């Protein structure tokens, strides 16, 4: 029997896809993004073990809240694609019960992406960077796996919301964001682009885990400036 490891479950998410959503944070991530605020999700053996059936039963409890809002479930992480067999079974069960499904992912996982995307209504795709060097600098990894997932989404005609974290001194320049827009304009089925201002809310987790914080001393991104970029470039 397939089992998966779940870091946590949020029952009333309002920012992870359309409507009210149950957000399931799965354990495991290969990337080490400089601005990550969930280092406690990196390891694949943390959290609590679930079967897909038990997890979907739990999700179903909140159906009265999310169904009427056009919501559903969002599988996040970590990166949900690091547990592809478990994710696939959970997605299939959700679809059989009429639950709208969404993945929040950077596309850096394992498995048969085509099969997973068959049961996915929307992907919140985290574009860490659009160049090889920029991606490696931010994540510590190569861009190719993320591009493989992007190709699968193109092939499967998957609806996308693109997300990009705006970090002072790293991804906050107007020139960078204009190039990002040019890159996104080549991607089909993008319904929305969300610029997310970098914040420092996860810094204390690094202290607890005794890990050095890569952006130590970098202040949170100005929300108004981020909003201005959002309105000017990504209406």
CSV table of C-alpha atoms in Angstrom, one decimal:
chain,number,residue,atom,x,y,z
A,1,UNK,CA,0.0,0.0,0.0
A,2,UNK,CA,1.2,3.5,-0.9
A,3,UNK,CA,1.8,5.8,2.0
A,4,UNK,CA,3.0,9.4,2.1
A,5,UNK,CA,4.4,11.8,4.6
A,6,UNK,CA,2.5,15.0,5.3
A,7,UNK,CA,4.1,18.0,7.0
A,8,UNK,CA,0.8,19.8,7.9
A,9,UNK,CA,-2.7,20.5,6.6
A,10,UNK,CA,-4.3,23.9,6.5
A,11,UNK,CA,-8.1,23.8,6.3
A,12,UNK,CA,-9.0,27.3,5.1
A,13,UNK,CA,-6.3,28.4,2.7
A,14,UNK,CA,-7.2,31.6,0.8
A,15,UNK,CA,-4.1,32.3,-1.2
A,16,UNK,CA,-3.2,28.9,-2.8
A,17,UNK,CA,-5.6,28.7,-5.8
A,18,UNK,CA,-9.2,29.7,-6.4
A,19,UNK,CA,-11.8,29.8,-3.6
A,20,UNK,CA,-11.3,28.4,-0.1
A,21,UNK,CA,-8.8,25.5,-0.2
A,22,UNK,CA,-7.6,22.7,2.0
A,23,UNK,CA,-3.8,23.0,1.6
A,24,UNK,CA,-1.8,19.7,2.1
A,25,UNK,CA,1.9,20.3,2.7
A,26,UNK,CA,3.9,17.2,1.8
A,27,UNK,CA,7.4,16.5,3.0
A,28,UNK,CA,10.4,16.5,0.8
A,29,UNK,CA,12.2,19.1,-1.4
A,30,UNK,CA,15.4,18.8,-3.3
A,31,UNK,CA,15.8,22.6,-3.8
A,32,UNK,CA,17.6,24.8,-1.3
A,33,UNK,CA,16.2,28.1,-2.3
A,34,UNK,CA,17.9,31.0,-0.6
A,35,UNK,CA,14.5,32.5,0.4
A,36,UNK,CA,12.8,29.3,1.6
A,37,UNK,CA,10.6,29.8,4.6
A,38,UNK,CA,9.8,26.1,5.2
A,39,UNK,CA,13.2,24.3,5.8
A,40,UNK,CA,11.3,21.9,8.0
A,41,UNK,CA,9.7,20.4,4.9
A,42,UNK,CA,13.0,19.6,3.1
A,43,UNK,CA,13.5,16.1,4.6
A,44,UNK,CA,11.5,13.3,3.2
A,45,UNK,CA,11.1,11.4,6.5
A,46,UNK,CA,9.5,14.1,8.6
A,47,UNK,CA,5.8,14.8,9.3
A,48,UNK,CA,3.0,12.3,9.7
A,49,UNK,CA,2.4,9.2,7.6
A,50,UNK,CA,-1.0,8.9,5.8
A,51,UNK,CA,-2.5,6.5,3.3
A,52,UNK,CA,-4.2,8.4,0.3
A,53,UNK,CA,-7.6,7.1,1.6
A,54,UNK,CA,-7.1,8.6,5.1
A,55,UNK,CA,-5.8,11.9,3.7
A,56,UNK,CA,-8.8,12.3,1.3
A,57,UNK,CA,-11.2,11.4,4.1
A,58,UNK,CA,-9.8,14.3,6.1
A,59,UNK,CA,-10.0,16.6,3.1
A,60,UNK,CA,-13.6,15.6,2.5
A,61,UNK,CA,-14.6,16.8,6.0
A,62,UNK,CA,-14.1,20.4,4.7
A,63,UNK,CA,-16.0,20.0,1.5
A,64,UNK,CA,-19.0,22.1,2.6
A,65,UNK,CA,-16.6,25.0,3.2
A,66,UNK,CA,-14.6,24.9,0.0
A,67,UNK,CA,-17.1,23.5,-2.6
A,68,UNK,CA,-19.4,26.5,-2.6
A,69,UNK,CA,-16.5,28.9,-3.0
A,70,UNK,CA,-15.2,27.2,-6.1
A,71,UNK,CA,-12.3,25.9,-4.0
A,72,UNK,CA,-10.8,22.5,-3.5
A,73,UNK,CA,-7.5,21.0,-2.4
A,74,UNK,CA,-4.0,22.2,-3.1
A,75,UNK,CA,-1.1,19.9,-2.7
A,76,UNK,CA,2.0,21.9,-1.7
A,77,UNK,CA,5.2,21.3,0.2
A,78,UNK,CA,8.1,20.9,0.2
A,79,UNK,CA,7.3,19.8,-3.3
A,80,UNK,CA,4.4,17.4,-3.8
A,81,UNK,CA,6.2,15.9,-6.9
A,82,UNK,CA,8.8,14.3,-4.5
A,83,UNK,CA,6.1,11.8,-3.5
A,84,UNK,CA,4.6,11.0,-7.0
A,85,UNK,CA,2.9,7.7,-6.2
A,86,UNK,CA,1.2,8.9,-3.1
A,87,UNK,CA,0.3,12.2,-4.8
A,88,UNK,CA,-1.2,10.4,-7.8
A,89,UNK,CA,-3.4,8.1,-5.7
A,90,UNK,CA,-4.6,11.1,-3.6
A,91,UNK,CA,-5.4,13.1,-6.8
A,92,UNK,CA,-7.3,10.2,-8.3
A,93,UNK,CA,-9.4,9.8,-5.2
A,94,UNK,CA,-10.1,13.6,-5.0
A,95,UNK,CA,-11.3,13.6,-8.7
A,96,UNK,CA,-13.5,10.6,-8.1
A,97,UNK,CA,-15.2,12.6,-5.3
A,98,UNK,CA,-15.6,15.7,-7.4
A,99,UNK,CA,-12.9,17.8,-5.6
A,100,UNK,CA,-11.1,20.4,-7.5
A,101,UNK,CA,-7.3,19.7,-7.5
A,102,UNK,CA,-4.3,22.0,-7.6
A,103,UNK,CA,-0.6,21.5,-7.3
A,104,UNK,CA,1.8,24.2,-5.9
A,105,UNK,CA,5.1,23.1,-7.2
A,106,UNK,CA,8.5,24.2,-8.6
A,107,UNK,CA,8.4,21.1,-10.9
A,108,UNK,CA,11.3,19.5,-9.3
A,109,UNK,CA,10.2,15.9,-8.5
A,110,UNK,CA,10.0,12.4,-9.8
A,111,UNK,CA,7.7,10.2,-11.7
A,112,UNK,CA,5.2,10.2,-14.6
A,113,UNK,CA,4.2,13.9,-14.8
A,114,UNK,CA,1.7,13.2,-17.6
A,115,UNK,CA,-0.3,10.8,-15.4
A,116,UNK,CA,-0.2,13.2,-12.4
A,117,UNK,CA,-1.4,16.1,-14.6
A,118,UNK,CA,-4.4,14.1,-15.9
A,119,UNK,CA,-5.9,14.5,-12.4
A,120,UNK,CA,-4.8,18.1,-11.8
A,121,UNK,CA,-7.1,21.1,-12.6
A,122,UNK,CA,-4.5,23.8,-12.0
A,123,UNK,CA,-0.8,24.2,-11.3
A,124,UNK,CA,0.6,27.0,-9.2
A,125,UNK,CA,4.1,26.9,-10.9
A,126,UNK,CA,6.9,28.5,-8.9
A,127,UNK,CA,9.3,30.0,-11.4
A,128,UNK,CA,12.5,30.4,-9.3
A,129,UNK,CA,14.4,31.9,-12.2
A,130,UNK,CA,14.3,31.7,-16.0
A,131,UNK,CA,18.0,31.3,-16.8
A,132,UNK,CA,20.3,28.3,-16.0
A,133,UNK,CA,22.7,30.4,-13.9
A,134,UNK,CA,20.0,32.3,-12.1
A,135,UNK,CA,18.2,29.1,-11.2
A,136,UNK,CA,21.4,27.5,-9.9
A,137,UNK,CA,22.2,30.5,-7.9
A,138,UNK,CA,18.8,30.6,-6.2
A,139,UNK,CA,18.1,26.9,-5.7
A,140,UNK,CA,21.5,25.2,-5.7
A,141,UNK,CA,20.2,22.8,-8.4
A,142,UNK,CA,20.1,22.6,-12.2
A,143,UNK,CA,17.0,23.9,-14.1
A,144,UNK,CA,16.5,20.9,-16.3
A,145,UNK,CA,14.0,18.9,-14.1
A,146,UNK,CA,11.8,22.0,-13.7
A,147,UNK,CA,11.8,22.4,-17.5
A,148,UNK,CA,10.8,18.8,-18.0
A,149,UNK,CA,7.8,19.4,-15.8
A,150,UNK,CA,7.0,22.6,-17.8
A,151,UNK,CA,7.1,20.6,-21.0
A,152,UNK,CA,4.7,18.1,-19.5
A,153,UNK,CA,2.3,20.9,-18.6
A,154,UNK,CA,2.5,22.3,-22.2
A,155,UNK,CA,1.8,18.8,-23.6
A,156,UNK,CA,-1.2,18.3,-21.3
A,157,UNK,CA,-2.6,21.7,-21.8
A,158,UNK,CA,-2.5,22.3,-18.1
A,159,UNK,CA,-3.8,25.6,-16.7
A,160,UNK,CA,-1.2,27.6,-14.8
A,161,UNK,CA,-0.8,30.4,-12.3
A,162,UNK,CA,2.8,31.4,-12.2
A,163,UNK,CA,4.4,32.6,-9.0
A,164,UNK,CA,7.7,34.4,-8.6
A,165,UNK,CA,9.3,35.6,-5.4
A,166,UNK,CA,10.7,39.1,-5.6
A,167,UNK,CA,13.8,39.3,-3.4
A,168,UNK,CA,15.8,42.6,-2.8
A,169,UNK,CA,19.1,42.5,-4.7
A,170,UNK,CA,18.3,39.1,-6.3
A,171,UNK,CA,15.0,39.2,-8.3
A,172,UNK,CA,13.7,42.8,-7.7
A,173,UNK,CA,15.1,44.7,-10.7
A,174,UNK,CA,12.8,46.1,-13.3
A,175,UNK,CA,15.0,44.7,-16.0
A,176,UNK,CA,14.8,41.2,-14.5
A,177,UNK,CA,11.0,41.4,-14.2
A,178,UNK,CA,10.7,42.6,-17.8
A,179,UNK,CA,12.7,39.6,-18.9
A,180,UNK,CA,10.6,37.3,-16.7
A,181,UNK,CA,7.5,38.7,-18.5
A,182,UNK,CA,9.0,38.0,-21.9
A,183,UNK,CA,9.8,34.4,-20.7
A,184,UNK,CA,6.2,33.9,-19.4
A,185,UNK,CA,4.7,35.2,-22.6
A,186,UNK,CA,6.2,32.1,-24.4
A,187,UNK,CA,4.3,29.7,-22.0
A,188,UNK,CA,0.8,28.7,-23.0
A,189,UNK,CA,-2.2,28.5,-20.6
A,190,UNK,CA,-1.0,31.0,-18.0
A,191,UNK,CA,-4.1,32.5,-16.4
A,192,UNK,CA,-2.4,34.6,-13.9
A,193,UNK,CA,1.1,35.8,-12.7
A,194,UNK,CA,1.6,36.5,-9.0
A,195,UNK,CA,4.7,38.4,-7.7
A,196,UNK,CA,5.3,37.4,-4.1
A,197,UNK,CA,7.2,39.8,-1.9
A,198,UNK,CA,10.1,38.2,-0.1
A,199,UNK,CA,9.5,38.0,3.7
A,200,UNK,CA,11.5,36.9,6.7
A,201,UNK,CA,8.8,35.0,8.6
A,202,UNK,CA,10.7,31.7,8.4
A,203,UNK,CA,14.0,32.9,9.7
A,204,UNK,CA,13.4,31.5,13.2
A,205,UNK,CA,13.0,28.0,11.8
A,206,UNK,CA,16.6,28.1,10.6
A,207,UNK,CA,17.7,29.0,14.1
A,208,UNK,CA,15.7,26.1,15.6
A,209,UNK,CA,17.1,23.7,13.0
A,210,UNK,CA,20.6,25.2,13.5
A,211,UNK,CA,21.0,25.9,9.8
A,212,UNK,CA,22.6,29.1,8.4
A,213,UNK,CA,20.1,31.4,6.8
A,214,UNK,CA,21.4,32.3,3.3
A,215,UNK,CA,19.8,35.7,3.1
A,216,UNK,CA,20.8,36.8,6.6
A,217,UNK,CA,20.5,40.6,6.7
A,218,UNK,CA,18.3,41.0,3.6
A,219,UNK,CA,15.2,43.0,4.6
A,220,UNK,CA,11.7,42.0,3.5
A,221,UNK,CA,10.7,43.2,0.1
A,222,UNK,CA,8.6,46.4,0.0
A,223,UNK,CA,5.0,45.2,-0.7
A,224,UNK,CA,4.1,48.5,-2.4
A,225,UNK,CA,7.0,48.2,-4.9
A,226,UNK,CA,6.0,44.6,-5.6
A,227,UNK,CA,2.4,45.7,-6.1
A,228,UNK,CA,3.6,48.4,-8.5
A,229,UNK,CA,5.5,45.8,-10.6
A,230,UNK,CA,2.5,43.5,-10.5
A,231,UNK,CA,0.2,46.3,-11.9
A,232,UNK,CA,2.7,47.6,-14.5
A,233,UNK,CA,4.0,44.4,-15.9
A,234,UNK,CA,1.6,41.6,-15.0
A,235,UNK,CA,-1.9,43.1,-15.1
